[in-house]
């Protein structure tokens, strides 16, 4: 079994199993937690409405914080959009998803993806520098933050190297790229990267509670 | 050793012009990535080379490799050069049969001890000697007996190089490659199903010219021909870069000649010279005919997960295993919540 077969076979298989088990474990573990009984009279009904409202409104910064957070907000949005575009609009990736889920969608030209990938890595570096240089942010950062940054950006870097090659064989680079994705998938459910699926749960829960209490969200 | 005509004399007798011969030498030099200054050296070496004795052994094979070399539409120069080597034993092509054929092989071995070349096509079955025999001799015995006095061994085709189709899962005959068995002789793998004729003769030409083996990659293939992927040199590569793909064999993309990546093309992971040397006197190669590359010059291409499965797809095992993983995740989540609830209740109770 060569490196690519190992990556495409057992390694990615195990990574997907871990992702699946870990994500469901964490998600259901939280959803089935004992809810604190709320004996107050609900001021407004419709928990779901409040949940969806907060999921939407928290996507934007409150006017009062706009000036203070504009730098990190723009960078964070660029990073997330960059990751989304490179993951879901690069044609070989679409082929991968089609094979798994059976649905296909149009992709973007490779040079566009390459450009977006470079921007994504640049933005991630800017965010890392900010994390290291900002005194408060540095204080509240732990291993999880740095390692999560590393495993997120590693697949982008290993993907960007593929067309350049640096004299390394294509299948070796592809195997390394898949290994880096496997690392991300394994790390994701057990780290701060779990916000991929928990972000809407936490925001939705907050929204539902606030809506019940009649708060302006 | 008996006096044999030189290659130059043979070609001249066959009506090959000096211009045609030099053209072949220049093409060979460029294929081997040698500078143009080497062309006269190749020409001189090939002209004066005594016909090397070649013993061709065919084991578990389909004769496609021999067909590839001999079935050209018109005789090519490389074909003629190949004819001009002293092919002392090739049981498909030789007129002699039975004991006479085996006697020819032994005679060639004795006369050219230490200097003859052994070309092998087909894999060697180890499961049972009776699976494949020639004149009552098992393939294994014949190979080991013949290579003992050889200067070098050239494994022609993917079966001899890597086990090929006979070695595909579940490998009922226990087929192995030449490299699995021969460890004390230089081996050049010229894989492909079949390999490109020009590549075979260029390897022979280099051996005759420089009396040394070409530079090989980790799989024992000459780097000059197997140094780049089909994808690297594919004329459809710009479509790949632009994101223009054929989705099926009869859609608009296929008609427009767009990239065949989505149809399972193995070009990105296949090292061979098809995209540059091409087939049938440079007419075309599979991708040019609208079919994805199967990756036939790579080990285990037959078991590579499906010819029409794109390179970037993964293997996730069965759906049942995924469902099992999901069920395990659900169970763990519910159990974790239950433990948490119990702890919480205990804390409340204890106050």
XYZ file of C-alpha atoms in Angstrom:
568
model
C 0.000 0.000 0.000
C 1.538 3.306 -1.002
C 1.186 6.629 0.790
C -1.728 7.842 -1.338
C -3.685 4.611 -0.910
C -3.096 4.810 2.827
C -4.309 8.421 2.886
C -7.340 7.867 0.652
C -8.243 4.610 2.342
C -7.802 3.831 6.063
C -6.579 7.277 7.183
C -9.466 9.324 5.765
C -11.870 6.533 6.760
C -10.799 6.610 10.402
C -10.795 10.426 10.374
C -14.396 10.521 9.121
C -15.468 7.967 11.755
C -13.819 10.033 14.496
C -15.445 13.206 13.159
C -18.846 11.554 13.064
C -18.593 9.946 16.494
C -17.030 13.022 18.108
C -19.459 15.542 16.623
C -22.583 13.554 17.549
C -21.172 12.819 20.983
C -20.580 16.493 21.737
C -23.736 17.768 20.053
C -26.123 15.292 21.707
C -24.232 15.446 24.984
C -25.056 19.152 25.091
C -28.589 18.944 23.673
C -29.660 16.287 26.201
C -28.247 18.126 29.191
C -30.636 18.890 32.016
C -32.342 22.172 31.251
C -32.640 24.580 34.127
C -36.363 24.900 34.921
C -37.628 28.394 34.146
C -40.604 29.244 36.398
C -41.023 32.788 35.108
C -43.986 33.884 33.035
C -42.849 33.905 29.353
C -43.013 37.481 28.026
C -42.955 36.281 24.444
C -43.681 32.897 22.913
C -41.837 31.159 20.071
C -38.409 29.921 21.168
C -37.449 28.966 17.619
C -38.191 32.457 16.334
C -35.916 33.960 18.955
C -33.240 31.372 18.214
C -33.211 32.083 14.481
C -33.311 35.834 15.110
C -30.192 35.778 17.280
C -28.378 33.418 14.903
C -28.983 36.061 12.227
C -28.402 39.262 14.225
C -25.223 38.001 15.921
C -23.696 37.553 12.476
C -23.281 41.351 12.485
C -21.550 43.555 14.987
C -23.646 45.784 17.204
C -23.093 49.428 16.169
C -21.462 50.296 19.468
C -18.669 47.737 18.942
C -18.235 48.335 15.223
C -15.219 50.619 15.413
C -13.375 48.509 17.962
C -13.837 45.196 16.173
C -13.748 46.128 12.492
C -10.200 44.781 11.916
C -10.694 41.348 13.450
C -14.227 41.064 12.077
C -13.168 41.723 8.477
C -10.251 39.283 8.813
C -12.389 36.604 10.425
C -15.081 36.917 7.765
C -12.463 36.779 4.998
C -10.932 33.672 6.570
C -14.272 31.886 6.825
C -15.421 32.859 3.321
C -11.981 31.911 1.973
C -12.169 28.497 3.595
C -15.729 28.005 2.331
C -14.820 28.915 -1.251
C -11.648 26.797 -1.372
C -13.337 23.797 0.220
C -16.611 23.845 -1.680
C -15.799 25.418 -5.069
C -12.555 23.705 -6.082
C -13.628 21.133 -8.674
C -11.590 18.142 -7.358
C -13.217 18.820 -3.954
C -16.688 18.928 -5.540
C -15.904 15.577 -7.173
C -15.012 14.248 -3.716
C -18.284 15.501 -2.187
C -20.304 14.234 -5.160
C -18.830 10.793 -4.583
C -19.912 10.894 -0.929
C -23.269 12.713 -1.082
C -24.321 12.192 -4.694
C -24.943 15.879 -5.432
C -22.860 18.153 -7.619
C -22.595 21.910 -8.162
C -20.546 24.201 -10.424
C -16.969 25.011 -9.404
C -14.620 27.947 -9.911
C -11.504 28.092 -12.121
C -8.334 26.878 -10.426
C -6.553 30.239 -10.516
C -9.480 31.860 -8.660
C -9.292 29.135 -6.007
C -5.517 29.574 -5.809
C -5.895 33.332 -5.278
C -8.571 32.829 -2.618
C -6.342 30.234 -0.929
C -3.392 32.638 -0.807
C -5.639 35.386 0.641
C -6.975 32.907 3.220
C -3.481 31.961 4.381
C -2.467 35.652 4.496
C -5.506 36.543 6.578
C -4.891 33.600 8.900
C -1.326 34.814 9.454
C -2.630 38.333 10.218
C -5.055 36.855 12.755
C -2.269 34.810 14.346
C -0.042 37.874 14.617
C -2.925 39.751 16.216
C -3.455 36.916 18.697
C 0.214 36.946 19.667
C 0.628 40.734 19.834
C -2.687 41.685 21.448
C -2.030 41.569 25.238
C -5.531 40.483 26.271
C -5.987 38.038 23.440
C -2.599 36.499 24.163
C -3.538 36.084 27.811
C -6.750 34.206 27.057
C -5.258 32.032 24.290
C -4.264 28.472 25.018
C -2.894 25.461 23.142
C -6.341 24.789 21.653
C -6.348 28.185 19.912
C -2.893 27.795 18.388
C -3.250 24.148 17.404
C -6.726 24.758 15.959
C -5.248 27.603 13.891
C -2.503 25.254 12.715
C -4.730 22.331 11.699
C -7.149 24.696 9.923
C -4.537 26.378 7.815
C -2.409 23.281 7.153
C -4.776 21.764 4.538
C -4.922 25.126 2.741
C -1.120 25.325 2.646
C -0.707 21.684 1.558
C -3.368 22.290 -1.104
C -1.675 25.434 -2.389
C 1.660 23.625 -2.688
C 0.166 21.018 -5.039
C 0.259 23.052 -8.268
C 3.731 24.412 -7.391
C 5.130 20.989 -6.473
C 8.667 22.066 -5.424
C 9.899 18.931 -7.179
C 7.794 16.576 -5.056
C 5.618 14.010 -6.829
C 1.924 14.795 -7.195
C 0.632 11.690 -5.432
C 2.908 12.338 -2.434
C 1.594 15.900 -2.146
C -1.985 14.686 -2.523
C -1.379 12.134 0.239
C 0.101 14.847 2.511
C -2.897 17.080 1.718
C -5.312 14.279 2.690
C -3.309 13.572 5.864
C -3.627 17.240 6.834
C -7.397 17.107 6.210
C -7.611 13.933 8.315
C -5.828 15.735 11.166
C -8.349 18.581 10.913
C -11.325 16.191 10.938
C -10.007 14.321 13.982
C -9.208 17.498 15.920
C -12.399 19.360 14.991
C -15.050 17.867 17.318
C -12.866 17.967 20.433
C -11.551 21.512 20.157
C -12.665 25.083 19.690
C -13.131 24.156 16.040
C -16.326 22.417 17.192
C -17.856 25.875 16.736
C -18.338 24.645 13.149
C -21.501 22.907 14.380
C -21.912 24.292 17.914
C -22.030 27.967 16.959
C -25.654 27.791 15.897
C -26.620 25.689 18.901
C -25.163 28.161 21.403
C -26.456 31.248 19.631
C -29.850 29.640 19.109
C -30.098 28.678 22.784
C -29.183 32.211 23.831
C -31.770 33.580 21.391
C -34.541 31.288 22.645
C -33.907 32.257 26.283
C -33.696 35.972 25.509
C -36.844 35.854 23.389
C -38.744 34.179 26.243
C -37.609 36.895 28.595
C -38.725 39.569 26.184
C -35.268 41.023 25.589
C -34.594 43.145 22.529
C -32.255 41.059 20.391
C 31.717 -15.111 -30.565
C 30.559 -15.324 -34.152
C 30.906 -12.211 -36.313
C 27.613 -10.434 -36.524
C 26.749 -7.451 -38.694
C 26.564 -4.069 -36.963
C 23.242 -2.354 -36.489
C 24.270 0.234 -39.095
C 24.907 -2.484 -41.668
C 21.600 -4.144 -40.913
C 19.637 -0.923 -41.255
C 21.482 0.014 -44.459
C 20.690 -3.389 -45.917
C 17.041 -2.799 -45.065
C 17.037 0.464 -46.999
C 17.025 2.910 -44.073
C 18.508 6.207 -45.256
C 21.237 8.037 -43.350
C 18.821 10.948 -42.853
C 16.136 8.674 -41.429
C 18.638 7.037 -39.115
C 19.961 10.381 -37.799
C 16.390 11.585 -37.301
C 15.765 8.549 -35.127
C 18.970 9.252 -33.167
C 17.936 12.903 -32.631
C 14.465 11.856 -31.466
C 15.956 9.297 -29.098
C 18.377 11.909 -27.711
C 15.536 14.345 -27.077
C 13.352 11.632 -25.538
C 16.165 10.710 -23.197
C 16.616 14.409 -22.378
C 20.162 14.355 -23.729
C 21.780 17.434 -25.345
C 21.876 17.616 -29.191
C 25.658 17.168 -29.030
C 25.016 13.565 -28.031
C 23.241 12.762 -31.323
C 26.481 11.899 -33.238
C 27.585 9.717 -30.334
C 24.288 7.846 -30.340
C 24.487 7.487 -34.118
C 28.082 6.217 -33.994
C 27.362 3.856 -31.124
C 24.210 2.448 -32.727
C 25.823 2.134 -36.167
C 28.747 0.193 -34.812
C 26.877 -1.795 -32.200
C 27.012 -5.504 -32.738
C 23.552 -6.949 -32.664
C 22.975 -7.606 -29.026
C 21.583 -10.966 -28.176
C 18.143 -10.640 -26.701
C 16.135 -13.390 -25.066
C 12.480 -12.543 -24.689
C 10.557 -14.522 -22.103
C 6.777 -14.448 -22.124
C 5.065 -15.604 -18.966
C 1.539 -14.840 -17.723
C 0.706 -12.238 -20.349
C -1.738 -11.449 -23.138
C 0.823 -10.867 -25.915
C -0.290 -7.229 -25.966
C 3.266 -6.072 -25.294
C 4.575 -7.997 -28.295
C 1.628 -6.746 -30.351
C 2.485 -3.200 -29.336
C 5.967 -3.604 -30.788
C 5.152 -5.545 -33.913
C 1.716 -4.349 -35.020
C 2.591 -0.889 -36.247
C 0.725 0.179 -39.375
C 3.946 0.558 -41.323
C 7.440 -0.494 -40.289
C 8.915 2.242 -38.155
C 12.585 2.855 -37.640
C 12.358 1.803 -34.026
C 10.578 -1.309 -35.218
C 13.422 -1.995 -37.611
C 16.015 -1.467 -34.918
C 14.082 -3.807 -32.745
C 14.042 -6.322 -35.593
C 17.747 -5.848 -35.945
C 18.681 -6.956 -32.512
C 19.419 -10.615 -32.386
C 16.147 -11.805 -30.937
C 17.370 -15.297 -30.216
C 14.341 -16.517 -28.346
C 10.750 -15.325 -28.380
C 8.312 -18.176 -28.318
C 5.504 -16.185 -29.919
C 7.571 -14.878 -32.813
C 10.163 -17.599 -33.443
C 9.600 -20.298 -36.022
C 11.180 -23.026 -33.937
C 9.164 -24.763 -31.300
C 9.537 -27.343 -28.557
C 13.026 -28.623 -27.877
C 14.529 -26.711 -30.830
C 13.300 -23.431 -29.344
C 14.719 -24.244 -25.936
C 17.995 -25.272 -27.582
C 18.123 -21.832 -29.251
C 17.713 -20.187 -25.855
C 20.506 -22.225 -24.322
C 22.765 -21.611 -27.318
C 22.193 -17.842 -27.089
C 22.912 -17.909 -23.356
C 26.131 -19.865 -23.755
C 27.412 -17.780 -26.670
C 26.709 -14.449 -25.012
C 27.239 -15.318 -21.384
C 27.244 -12.167 -19.298
C 26.304 -9.822 -22.147
C 22.839 -10.750 -23.366
C 19.692 -8.894 -22.464
C 16.616 -10.595 -21.071
C 13.300 -8.998 -21.921
C 10.371 -10.310 -19.907
C 6.687 -9.758 -20.448
C 4.096 -11.267 -18.152
C 4.146 -12.018 -14.455
C 5.491 -15.139 -12.803
C 3.066 -17.422 -10.883
C 4.402 -18.730 -7.596
C 1.163 -20.373 -6.463
C 1.758 -23.561 -8.424
C 4.536 -24.183 -10.996
C 1.927 -25.808 -13.230
C -0.093 -22.611 -13.668
C 2.166 -21.503 -16.500
C 4.830 -23.585 -18.187
C 6.821 -23.430 -21.408
C 8.217 -26.712 -22.760
C 7.422 -28.224 -19.398
C 9.551 -25.665 -17.566
C 7.876 -23.477 -14.971
C 8.047 -19.719 -15.498
C 10.023 -19.300 -12.283
C 12.676 -21.855 -13.269
C 12.999 -20.435 -16.772
C 13.385 -16.871 -15.488
C 15.981 -17.690 -12.864
C 17.901 -19.950 -15.259
C 17.931 -17.322 -18.022
C 18.782 -14.215 -16.004
C 21.758 -15.933 -14.353
C 24.059 -14.961 -17.224
C 22.305 -11.789 -18.362
C 23.807 -8.306 -18.445
C 20.472 -6.756 -17.537
C 16.780 -7.510 -17.444
C 14.098 -5.346 -19.000
C 10.601 -5.956 -17.639
C 8.270 -5.102 -20.509
C 4.741 -4.141 -19.543
C 2.929 -3.784 -16.234
C 2.639 -7.550 -15.588
C 6.399 -8.114 -15.662
C 7.059 -4.806 -13.881
C 4.467 -4.968 -11.110
C 2.408 -8.165 -11.416
C -0.250 -6.462 -13.542
C -3.608 -8.034 -14.265
C -2.605 -11.599 -13.237
C -1.515 -10.108 -9.914
C -4.814 -8.261 -9.433
C -6.954 -9.153 -6.433
C -7.395 -11.986 -5.473
C -4.258 -12.966 -7.431
C -5.260 -16.618 -7.887
C -1.915 -17.706 -9.335
C 0.270 -15.907 -6.793
C 1.665 -13.752 -9.616
C 4.734 -11.634 -8.880
C 6.903 -9.221 -10.859
C 10.440 -9.748 -12.135
C 11.770 -7.366 -9.493
C 10.198 -9.508 -6.784
C 12.384 -12.434 -7.826
C 15.527 -11.092 -9.456
C 17.652 -9.136 -7.029
C 21.209 -9.482 -8.317
C 20.828 -8.044 -11.849
C 20.071 -4.555 -13.104
C 16.364 -4.371 -13.891
C 14.644 -1.724 -15.971
C 10.873 -1.613 -15.678
C 9.077 -0.411 -18.798
C 5.469 -0.639 -17.565
C 2.332 0.107 -19.503
C -0.537 -2.003 -20.712
C 1.027 -2.168 -23.216
C 4.161 0.000 -23.015
C 4.958 2.505 -25.761
C 7.173 0.807 -28.412
C 9.401 3.886 -28.753
C 10.109 3.754 -25.021
C 11.231 0.115 -25.249
C 13.570 0.771 -28.156
C 14.909 4.006 -26.677
C 15.827 2.120 -23.508
C 17.608 -0.484 -25.642
C 19.276 2.285 -27.687
C 20.580 3.930 -24.541
C 21.927 0.624 -23.286
C 23.694 0.053 -26.608
C 25.035 3.612 -26.810
C 26.327 4.181 -23.328
C 26.523 0.594 -22.146
C 24.746 1.657 -19.011
C 21.253 1.682 -17.653
C 19.143 4.818 -17.842
C 18.449 6.773 -14.681
C 15.539 5.068 -12.939
C 12.827 6.270 -10.585
C 11.912 4.504 -7.332
C 9.785 2.011 -9.273
C 12.687 1.136 -11.562
C 11.290 3.060 -14.557
C 13.503 5.211 -16.819
C 13.068 8.783 -15.599
C 13.339 10.127 -19.144
C 9.957 8.588 -19.976
C 8.344 8.177 -16.594
C 9.500 11.433 -15.028
C 6.337 13.423 -15.639
C 2.687 12.663 -15.253
C 0.222 12.377 -18.113
C -1.580 15.329 -16.458
C 1.630 17.434 -16.551
C 1.872 17.135 -20.330
C -1.784 16.690 -21.264
C -3.083 18.987 -23.990
C -6.396 19.148 -22.046
C -4.639 20.553 -18.969
C -5.771 24.184 -19.663
C -9.396 22.993 -19.354
C -8.582 21.491 -15.956
C -7.141 24.822 -14.849
C -10.196 26.692 -16.139
C -12.556 24.305 -14.373
C -14.055 22.989 -17.639
C -14.848 19.297 -17.362
C -16.710 16.625 -19.305
C -19.405 15.283 -16.963
C -20.288 12.275 -19.103
C -18.995 10.655 -22.267
C -21.614 12.250 -24.501
C -22.186 15.709 -23.063
C -21.161 19.053 -24.480
C -17.918 19.048 -22.472
C -16.908 15.688 -23.940
C -17.636 16.931 -27.460
C -15.612 20.081 -26.836
C -12.671 18.030 -25.587
C -12.700 19.304 -22.002
C -10.789 17.726 -19.140
C -11.732 14.124 -18.234
C -10.814 14.418 -14.531
C -14.417 13.959 -13.374
C -14.736 10.827 -15.505
C -11.959 9.176 -13.540
C -8.850 10.199 -15.475
C -5.761 8.894 -13.646
C -3.481 11.305 -15.534
C -2.501 13.228 -12.373
C -1.011 10.136 -10.723
C 0.267 8.299 -13.797
C 3.853 8.622 -14.957
C 4.299 7.817 -18.627
C 5.158 9.421 -21.955
C 1.801 8.849 -23.736
C 0.962 12.566 -23.846
C 4.237 13.415 -25.596
C 5.368 10.339 -27.561
C 1.781 9.205 -28.274
C 0.698 6.019 -30.002
C 0.370 4.697 -33.564
C 3.198 6.740 -35.019
C 2.359 9.783 -32.981
C -1.318 9.806 -33.970
C -2.902 10.213 -30.551
C -3.186 8.773 -27.067
C -6.234 7.607 -25.064
C -7.190 11.041 -23.693
C -7.036 12.453 -27.212
C -9.558 9.784 -28.203
C -11.878 10.932 -25.432
C -11.171 8.303 -22.803
C -9.655 8.959 -19.372
C -6.188 7.622 -18.625
C -6.464 4.291 -16.771
C -3.060 4.687 -15.148
C -1.830 1.440 -16.732
C 1.864 2.145 -16.077
C 1.338 2.376 -12.319
C 1.495 -0.554 -9.887
C -1.852 -2.201 -9.082
C -3.743 0.002 -11.521
C -6.301 -2.775 -11.894
C -7.161 -2.611 -8.199
C -6.981 1.171 -7.963
C -10.609 1.689 -6.958
C -12.341 1.932 -10.335
C -11.340 3.326 -13.724
C -14.169 5.866 -13.711
C -13.747 7.049 -10.126
C -12.089 10.483 -9.951
C -8.645 10.711 -8.374
C -9.783 12.986 -5.555
C -12.474 10.666 -4.246
C -11.886 8.761 -1.042
C -12.735 5.306 0.132
C -15.048 5.406 3.118
C -15.700 1.724 3.409
C -19.289 0.628 3.657
C -22.319 2.763 4.459
C -22.981 0.366 7.324
C -19.652 1.283 8.934
C -20.512 4.989 8.655
C -23.959 4.338 10.127
C -22.264 2.363 12.900
C -19.955 5.304 13.634
C -22.964 7.643 13.717
C -24.830 5.295 16.070
C -21.762 5.098 18.324
C -21.617 8.906 18.389
C -25.323 9.152 19.307
C -24.922 6.537 22.047
C -21.883 8.311 23.490
C -23.665 11.680 23.416
C -26.787 10.365 25.132
C -24.681 8.482 27.704
C -22.591 11.589 28.421
C -25.773 13.634 28.949
C -27.249 10.935 31.185
C -24.120 10.854 33.353
C -24.207 14.627 33.581
C -27.908 14.611 34.589
C -27.284 12.031 37.292
C -24.390 14.065 38.694
C -26.539 17.176 38.616
C -29.412 15.415 40.407
C -26.978 14.101 43.020
C -25.566 17.588 43.595
C -29.080 19.042 44.005
C -30.065 16.230 46.365
C -26.956 16.681 48.487
C -27.626 20.386 48.492
